Amino acid sequence: MGLRLVLVTGRTLEQAAGMHKGKCSEEYRAAVSRGEIAPENLAALSLAEGGAALLRTEHGTAEVRLFSADLPAGLLFLPLGPFANTLVGDETEGTGMPSFKGIPVEVELL
Amino acid sequence: MIRIRGGCIVDPANGVDGEVRDLWIQGGRIVAPPSPPVSEAEVLDAEGMVVLPGGVDLHSHVAGGKENMGRKLRPEDHREHVRPREGSLRSGSGFTVPSVFLSGYLYAEMGYTTVMEAASAPLFARHAQEELEDLPMVDKGLFITLGNNHFVLECLARGEEELLRNYVAWLLRATGAYAAKVVNPGGVENWKWGRNVSSLDEEVLSFGVTPRKILSGLAESVRKLGLPHPLHVHGINLGQARSAGTTVDTVKTLDGLGGHLCHLQFLSYEEAGEGSSLFRSAASRVATALEATTLSLDVGQIVFGGATTMTSDGPLEYALHRLTGAKWINDDVEGEGGGGVLPLSYDRRSRLSAEQWITGLELFLLLRDPWRLALTTDHPNGGPFFCYPQIMRLLMDRSYREEVIATLPPKVRSGALLPSLDREYSLSEIAVITRAAPARILGLRNKGHLGIGADADVALYDRVFTDGTPCRCAKYPSCRRALSRVRHLVKGGEVVIRDGKIVKEVSGRRLCVVPPFDESLEPRLRKQFSETYSVAFENYALEEGEFPHREVVPCSKT
Amino acid sequence: MTERTEHVTCTFCGCLCDDITVEHEDGRISSVSRACPNGRAHFLDYAPAPRLPRIRGEEASWEEALAEATRILNAARSPLLYGLSSASTEAIRKAVSLADRLGAFVDSTSSVCHGPTGLAMQAVGEPTCTLGEVRSRADLLLFWGCNPAASHPRHFARYSTTAKGRFVPEGRKGRTVIFVDVRLTPGARSADLFLRVDPGCDFEVLTTLRALVREKPLREQEGVCLGGVSLGVLRDVATRLKSCRYGVAFMGMGLTMTRGRDVNVAELFRLVAELNTYTRFSVIPMRGHGNVTGADQVLTWQSGFPFAVSYARGYPRYGPGEFTAVDLLRRGDADAALILASDPAAHFPSRAAARLASIPTVVLDPEESLTARGATVWLPTGKAGIDVPGSAYRMDGVPLRLRPFLAPRRPSDEEILGRLLEEVTP
């Protein structure tokens, strides 16, 4: 049983920069597979900085690296991109907008 | 060459009223009958039809920032009013705020061939021009708002008349505009600090000028530049019980300087009684003041039913929001002005709506000289433009007018002047207020008439006789229906509507002015841009290529 | 020889900074000054050399590629036109014409960005202002669920927090800056006040704030969710909002992408409208793509609706949640797609992206994006404001001219869409 967190996806400068270099570049992959969580959450997972983890939502899974950041406990931030996309559903509740933020996510060690 | 054969011509600008004869068209203009007669001309059979110059709308909100905000704001306005794509014509939607292609088609089908977009902040002129490019079937022009422009206010505060004139000329050119307009002078600047102005002598915060100074200063600039259209004025206190007082004051201020007072119906109210929260028509006071001058006006008649208010008068839209609670858009524009949008409905059972309706009709009927008056609804503020034929009928047909008056609240009816006014407009007078007068007020010499050399914009309507009862309105009892829709329409010398169907989509010309200005203005402008604007001076002015189909209307130096 | 062009407009984001200086040599951009990292890359990473189109990954001539694109669009029963937001206004006008002619669905990137903001505006209105007014007048700035430091890096300096203006000559010192977000973003660190809201609780916080602004008697109650913010803090915020001279709120994806979506935004818009009872207050949505506002504008003036339009019945119909791209793909309603200047393969939820990959696609994009790589036909066009002329609308609706400074070596979107418009059968 992994750690249950709330996933918030969003923009970062690195992710945007990667967009120009082409979305197949290493820089872009590195930028968009970089998850951030609170230090205490990272500790609870007994994970080192940049350690690999598997994220699982009801929509899919993604393998990312996790770093500690100044975030409240319980939150997991992941830049927009192909990794985040696998975790996001395509239901829009009649608005056209999928839920890119606030998705229950389970973090498992690899 | 086109020959319009055997129509009944109504062309008041040339003193023609109901003469049956041919009209000849070549190269986009009305020409003299060829002699000897030519046989290869395309013939448009107009027998039994009334032939009028194409309609001219001198004040309408059809394209640009606010209009488009209105469209976006109101999907509920569009859902049940749609038009499918047909051949090469575009589809569209919207009732009070129709999409742009649809607006062009509806104007043409009503026989209108020239439309002026009545307000854009200069900063948004590029938007208005891009949208006007997509407005088909009509010639068009743009008015820009200047009455709350910081550069203008500063010139006036410092008494720099020549600089002001230079600036007005530069700005009209930079925006590809046709005319200069003021909207609630000083009031919109004050609104940015939550205030307004209520008299012509109230101070504009931190600028040290008054609405009176703005009005007279700009009217003078426009006159000295010799622009074809005088300063277009939306006064202060619009929609309020004290408006007639300030309108009379405005009329006196502009007398001798020139000016056009737009949608004056909305500015001709007085208190319904001591301490009353309601207002009543003060059309007669306003008409009397106007009679003593040479100023022109358009009415801004309201039509019962749905409307969308949109104006550069920001504080007014906020007042309407407070009054009705309806969804409200405001847009403050840096250094230039502002505006707002709000859906509204005019209900004949409402005392306020009924008073507004009466005020407009009284203005139409009290002002003796139709040559100074133009028919408008301030579309879509008073109601959609395609309701003009209904207003024409109200003016031409007293019995119809009485029928409608009878449905109004008794309290409003009993105190009003309108029921006692028995004037009926003739078809020729309708042609004046929808064609000849607006063209003349705009300074468009080739529009609004059918004389030799005029633009070949010609609207042909079927006469609809009912039971043969004679009627004062040129034997035209069912005028509302008849004038609603053209049978044929010639635009710029081309037949664009035949038998009621649009057969050709044309893009229409962009009417603009290019008054001369002195380059010495530039250092001051650059300073203004770095202090006030969030865009670079170099990126502000439109380039000529940005508005094709240009037609420059000359200025007359006085 | 190096040439220098000043006052260039960058179309990377909705700020449309128009003060960029670009140096170029032999048709290549060599240096860019004043731009943010996003803007620099926007110019420097663009290789304007002509490229050949690709059909299923194989290079092809323009004529072959256009013929294939025409065939795809003609064969489709319900095609989708999607994207628009990084194209010029002129190209968008052509794209919407094409959708009208084809009886297609047309949707912009708004639907996965500020679409919910549009819905909120349609529900309650929107008191707004231009960015120059923010610079000139605003003494209070409220950033809600947006991260300008990453998405609009020059916003602070050009228009908002640190800019100096006529009535705020002291710049940053003359403005109170409040950030509200679920996390402390880089921009929020420089704020005077930061409110951390629990994820998904923006609506609760906004409603409470509205009540406090209207001086409703509220008291803290056990078990009542205030979204992680105490009543005392919110009282302080309400007082500040009411007592400023000219306030402006900026909002972003933190409200539109999270639980509540348009309802969150409508609550903020209501709050802003109500604050005008006490002072002056405006709101500006932080629109993302360079011309996403232009996409809204053109679709609205041509169809009446800002996004999510279906021309399937021959006239425009509006259907957020129905004619929006993700929903069309989820239901399998689109059987071909023309993608203009956007990269849904990289930005849509994977399932929607997979659906897109399963239908024939025609992609117009200067870059070989992920979507372009998977396209049936990729048409490498020029970039507006670099080698193609056009116009774009800033996040506050201010339209700007995009003047090209490089000679065109690729066809423009406008030209290609014009060709398709002639070729397709209605």
mmCIF file with all atom_site columns, C-alpha atoms in Angstrom, chain A residues 6 8-13 15-17 19-24 28 36 58-59 70-72 75 77 80-102, chain C residues 12 37-38 41-42 45 111-113 116 119 147 149-151 153 182-184 189 196 199 253-254 256-259 261-262 307 320-321 324 326-327 330 343 345-352 370 373:
data_model
loop_
_atom_site.group_PDB
_atom_site.id
_atom_site.type_symbol
_atom_site.label_atom_id
_atom_site.label_alt_id
_atom_site.label_comp_id
_atom_site.label_asym_id
_atom_site.label_entity_id
_atom_site.label_seq_id
_atom_site.pdbx_PDB_ins_code
_atom_site.Cartn_x
_atom_site.Cartn_y
_atom_site.Cartn_z
_atom_site.occupancy
_atom_site.B_iso_or_equiv
_atom_site.pdbx_formal_charge
_atom_site.auth_seq_id
_atom_site.auth_comp_id
_atom_site.auth_asym_id
_atom_site.auth_atom_id
_atom_site.pdbx_PDB_model_num
ATOM 1  C CA . VAL A 1 6   ? -3.393  14.842 -4.136  1.00 0.00 ? 6   VAL A CA 1
ATOM 2  C CA . VAL A 1 8   ? -1.728  18.994 -8.934  1.00 0.00 ? 8   VAL A CA 1
ATOM 3  C CA . THR A 1 9   ? -0.294  19.486 -12.402 1.00 0.00 ? 9   THR A CA 1
ATOM 4  C CA . GLY A 1 10  ? 0.928   22.834 -13.716 1.00 0.00 ? 10  GLY A CA 1
ATOM 5  C CA . ARG A 1 11  ? 3.292   24.962 -15.705 1.00 0.00 ? 11  ARG A CA 1
ATOM 6  C CA . THR A 1 12  ? 7.000   25.342 -15.003 1.00 0.00 ? 12  THR A CA 1
ATOM 7  C CA . LEU A 1 13  ? 9.642   27.360 -16.832 1.00 0.00 ? 13  LEU A CA 1
ATOM 8  C CA . GLN A 1 15  ? 8.576   22.486 -19.006 1.00 0.00 ? 15  GLN A CA 1
ATOM 9  C CA . ALA A 1 16  ? 7.928   25.497 -21.248 1.00 0.00 ? 16  ALA A CA 1
ATOM 10 C CA . ALA A 1 17  ? 11.559  25.607 -22.355 1.00 0.00 ? 17  ALA A CA 1
ATOM 11 C CA . MET A 1 19  ? 8.426   22.628 -25.414 1.00 0.00 ? 19  MET A CA 1
ATOM 12 C CA . HIS A 1 20  ? 10.588  24.639 -27.795 1.00 0.00 ? 20  HIS A CA 1
ATOM 13 C CA . LYS A 1 21  ? 13.376  22.117 -27.945 1.00 0.00 ? 21  LYS A CA 1
ATOM 14 C CA . GLY A 1 22  ? 10.893  19.568 -29.116 1.00 0.00 ? 22  GLY A CA 1
ATOM 15 C CA . LYS A 1 23  ? 8.987   17.194 -26.955 1.00 0.00 ? 23  LYS A CA 1
ATOM 16 C CA . CYS A 1 24  ? 11.260  14.287 -27.660 1.00 0.00 ? 24  CYS A CA 1
ATOM 17 C CA . TYR A 1 28  ? 11.837  17.923 -21.863 1.00 0.00 ? 28  TYR A CA 1
ATOM 18 C CA . GLU A 1 36  ? 7.639   17.425 -6.168  1.00 0.00 ? 36  GLU A CA 1
ATOM 19 C CA . GLU A 1 58  ? -7.869  5.807  -11.423 1.00 0.00 ? 58  GLU A CA 1
ATOM 20 C CA . HIS A 1 59  ? -6.929  6.849  -14.977 1.00 0.00 ? 59  HIS A CA 1
ATOM 21 C CA . ASP A 1 70  ? 8.309   23.706 -0.210  1.00 0.00 ? 70  ASP A CA 1
ATOM 22 C CA . LEU A 1 71  ? 4.891   22.158 -0.516  1.00 0.00 ? 71  LEU A CA 1
ATOM 23 C CA . PRO A 1 72  ? 2.246   21.343 2.078   1.00 0.00 ? 72  PRO A CA 1
ATOM 24 C CA . LEU A 1 75  ? 0.326   17.517 -2.256  1.00 0.00 ? 75  LEU A CA 1
ATOM 25 C CA . PHE A 1 77  ? 3.135   18.600 -8.018  1.00 0.00 ? 77  PHE A CA 1
ATOM 26 C CA . LEU A 1 80  ? 2.074   19.378 -17.466 1.00 0.00 ? 80  LEU A CA 1
ATOM 27 C CA . GLY A 1 81  ? 3.203   16.923 -20.090 1.00 0.00 ? 81  GLY A CA 1
ATOM 28 C CA . PRO A 1 82  ? 2.935   13.331 -21.232 1.00 0.00 ? 82  PRO A CA 1
ATOM 29 C CA . PHE A 1 83  ? 3.573   11.890 -17.733 1.00 0.00 ? 83  PHE A CA 1
ATOM 30 C CA . ALA A 1 84  ? 0.871   13.983 -16.126 1.00 0.00 ? 84  ALA A CA 1
ATOM 31 C CA . ASN A 1 85  ? -1.442  13.221 -19.045 1.00 0.00 ? 85  ASN A CA 1
ATOM 32 C CA . THR A 1 86  ? -1.542  9.503  -18.287 1.00 0.00 ? 86  THR A CA 1
ATOM 33 C CA . LEU A 1 87  ? -2.763  10.309 -14.780 1.00 0.00 ? 87  LEU A CA 1
ATOM 34 C CA . VAL A 1 88  ? -5.547  12.661 -15.892 1.00 0.00 ? 88  VAL A CA 1
ATOM 35 C CA . GLY A 1 89  ? -8.992  11.466 -16.964 1.00 0.00 ? 89  GLY A CA 1
ATOM 36 C CA . ASP A 1 90  ? -10.889 12.649 -20.021 1.00 0.00 ? 90  ASP A CA 1
ATOM 37 C CA . GLU A 1 91  ? -14.159 13.335 -18.185 1.00 0.00 ? 91  GLU A CA 1
ATOM 38 C CA . THR A 1 92  ? -14.978 17.071 -18.231 1.00 0.00 ? 92  THR A CA 1
ATOM 39 C CA . GLU A 1 93  ? -18.204 17.354 -16.240 1.00 0.00 ? 93  GLU A CA 1
ATOM 40 C CA . GLY A 1 94  ? -19.831 19.173 -19.107 1.00 0.00 ? 94  GLY A CA 1
ATOM 41 C CA . THR A 1 95  ? -17.265 21.930 -19.397 1.00 0.00 ? 95  THR A CA 1
ATOM 42 C CA . GLY A 1 96  ? -14.682 20.659 -21.880 1.00 0.00 ? 96  GLY A CA 1
ATOM 43 C CA . MET A 1 97  ? -12.012 20.858 -19.191 1.00 0.00 ? 97  MET A CA 1
ATOM 44 C CA . PRO A 1 98  ? -10.565 17.660 -17.719 1.00 0.00 ? 98  PRO A CA 1
ATOM 45 C CA . SER A 1 99  ? -9.491  17.705 -14.048 1.00 0.00 ? 99  SER A CA 1
ATOM 46 C CA . PHE A 1 100 ? -5.808  18.523 -14.327 1.00 0.00 ? 100 PHE A CA 1
ATOM 47 C CA . LYS A 1 101 ? -5.608  19.493 -10.683 1.00 0.00 ? 101 LYS A CA 1
ATOM 48 C CA . GLY A 1 102 ? -6.729  17.869 -7.468  1.00 0.00 ? 102 GLY A CA 1
ATOM 49 C CA . PHE C 2 12  ? 4.653   32.978 -26.764 1.00 0.00 ? 12  PHE C CA 1
ATOM 50 C CA . PRO C 2 37  ? 13.273  32.669 -21.162 1.00 0.00 ? 37  PRO C CA 1
ATOM 51 C CA . ASN C 2 38  ? 10.054  31.509 -22.852 1.00 0.00 ? 38  ASN C CA 1
ATOM 52 C CA . ALA C 2 41  ? 13.259  30.301 -26.940 1.00 0.00 ? 41  ALA C CA 1
ATOM 53 C CA . HIS C 2 42  ? 10.189  31.256 -28.978 1.00 0.00 ? 42  HIS C CA 1
ATOM 54 C CA . ASP C 2 45  ? 14.487  27.827 -31.434 1.00 0.00 ? 45  ASP C CA 1
ATOM 55 C CA . SER C 2 111 ? -11.418 24.526 -23.777 1.00 0.00 ? 111 SER C CA 1
ATOM 56 C CA . VAL C 2 112 ? -8.497  23.078 -21.795 1.00 0.00 ? 112 VAL C CA 1
ATOM 57 C CA . CYS C 2 113 ? -7.354  26.464 -20.507 1.00 0.00 ? 113 CYS C CA 1
ATOM 58 C CA . PRO C 2 116 ? -14.395 27.598 -17.785 1.00 0.00 ? 116 PRO C CA 1
ATOM 59 C CA . LEU C 2 119 ? -18.516 30.008 -19.011 1.00 0.00 ? 119 LEU C CA 1
ATOM 60 C CA . ASN C 2 147 ? 1.810   31.380 -11.475 1.00 0.00 ? 147 ASN C CA 1
ATOM 61 C CA . ALA C 2 149 ? 6.667   33.584 -12.776 1.00 0.00 ? 149 ALA C CA 1
ATOM 62 C CA . ALA C 2 150 ? 6.423   30.427 -14.890 1.00 0.00 ? 150 ALA C CA 1
ATOM 63 C CA . SER C 2 151 ? 3.632   31.171 -17.331 1.00 0.00 ? 151 SER C CA 1
ATOM 64 C CA . PRO C 2 153 ? 7.400   35.836 -16.629 1.00 0.00 ? 153 PRO C CA 1
ATOM 65 C CA . VAL C 2 182 ? -2.431  25.608 -3.177  1.00 0.00 ? 182 VAL C CA 1
ATOM 66 C CA . ARG C 2 183 ? 1.346   25.920 -3.138  1.00 0.00 ? 183 ARG C CA 1
ATOM 67 C CA . LEU C 2 184 ? 3.898   28.656 -2.604  1.00 0.00 ? 184 LEU C CA 1
ATOM 68 C CA . ARG C 2 189 ? 7.190   34.403 -2.439  1.00 0.00 ? 189 ARG C CA 1
ATOM 69 C CA . ARG C 2 196 ? -2.554  28.685 1.027   1.00 0.00 ? 196 ARG C CA 1
ATOM 70 C CA . PRO C 2 199 ? -6.647  21.753 -3.145  1.00 0.00 ? 199 PRO C CA 1
ATOM 71 C CA . MET C 2 253 ? -5.628  27.426 -14.125 1.00 0.00 ? 253 MET C CA 1
ATOM 72 C CA . GLY C 2 254 ? -5.710  27.017 -10.360 1.00 0.00 ? 254 GLY C CA 1
ATOM 73 C CA . THR C 2 256 ? -10.314 26.465 -14.055 1.00 0.00 ? 256 THR C CA 1
ATOM 74 C CA . MET C 2 257 ? -8.634  23.053 -13.835 1.00 0.00 ? 257 MET C CA 1
ATOM 75 C CA . THR C 2 258 ? -9.702  22.148 -10.374 1.00 0.00 ? 258 THR C CA 1
ATOM 76 C CA . ARG C 2 259 ? -12.919 20.934 -8.776  1.00 0.00 ? 259 ARG C CA 1
ATOM 77 C CA . ARG C 2 261 ? -14.021 24.887 -12.604 1.00 0.00 ? 261 ARG C CA 1
ATOM 78 C CA . ASP C 2 262 ? -16.357 27.576 -14.031 1.00 0.00 ? 262 ASP C CA 1
ATOM 79 C CA . PHE C 2 307 ? -15.258 27.994 -28.416 1.00 0.00 ? 307 PHE C CA 1
ATOM 80 C CA . PRO C 2 320 ? -19.194 23.229 -23.963 1.00 0.00 ? 320 PRO C CA 1
ATOM 81 C CA . GLY C 2 321 ? -18.852 19.653 -22.723 1.00 0.00 ? 321 GLY C CA 1
ATOM 82 C CA . THR C 2 324 ? -15.242 20.621 -26.886 1.00 0.00 ? 324 THR C CA 1
ATOM 83 C CA . VAL C 2 326 ? -11.685 16.327 -25.284 1.00 0.00 ? 326 VAL C CA 1
ATOM 84 C CA . ASP C 2 327 ? -15.367 15.390 -25.149 1.00 0.00 ? 327 ASP C CA 1
ATOM 85 C CA . ARG C 2 330 ? -13.802 10.693 -25.670 1.00 0.00 ? 330 ARG C CA 1
ATOM 86 C CA . ASP C 2 343 ? -0.053  20.297 -29.668 1.00 0.00 ? 343 ASP C CA 1
ATOM 87 C CA . ALA C 2 345 ? -0.978  15.058 -28.409 1.00 0.00 ? 345 ALA C CA 1
ATOM 88 C CA . ALA C 2 346 ? 1.263   16.515 -25.708 1.00 0.00 ? 346 ALA C CA 1
ATOM 89 C CA . HIS C 2 347 ? -1.413  18.288 -23.670 1.00 0.00 ? 347 HIS C CA 1
ATOM 90 C CA . PHE C 2 348 ? -4.570  16.220 -23.697 1.00 0.00 ? 348 PHE C CA 1
ATOM 91 C CA . PRO C 2 349 ? -5.264  13.438 -21.222 1.00 0.00 ? 349 PRO C CA 1
ATOM 92 C CA . SER C 2 350 ? -3.650  10.306 -22.647 1.00 0.00 ? 350 SER C CA 1
ATOM 93 C CA . ARG C 2 351 ? -6.930  8.659  -23.530 1.00 0.00 ? 351 ARG C CA 1
ATOM 94 C CA . ALA C 2 352 ? -8.052  11.664 -25.587 1.00 0.00 ? 352 ALA C CA 1
ATOM 95 C CA . LEU C 2 370 ? 4.356   15.597 -30.965 1.00 0.00 ? 370 LEU C CA 1
ATOM 96 C CA . ARG C 2 373 ? 4.920   13.644 -35.663 1.00 0.00 ? 373 ARG C CA 1
#
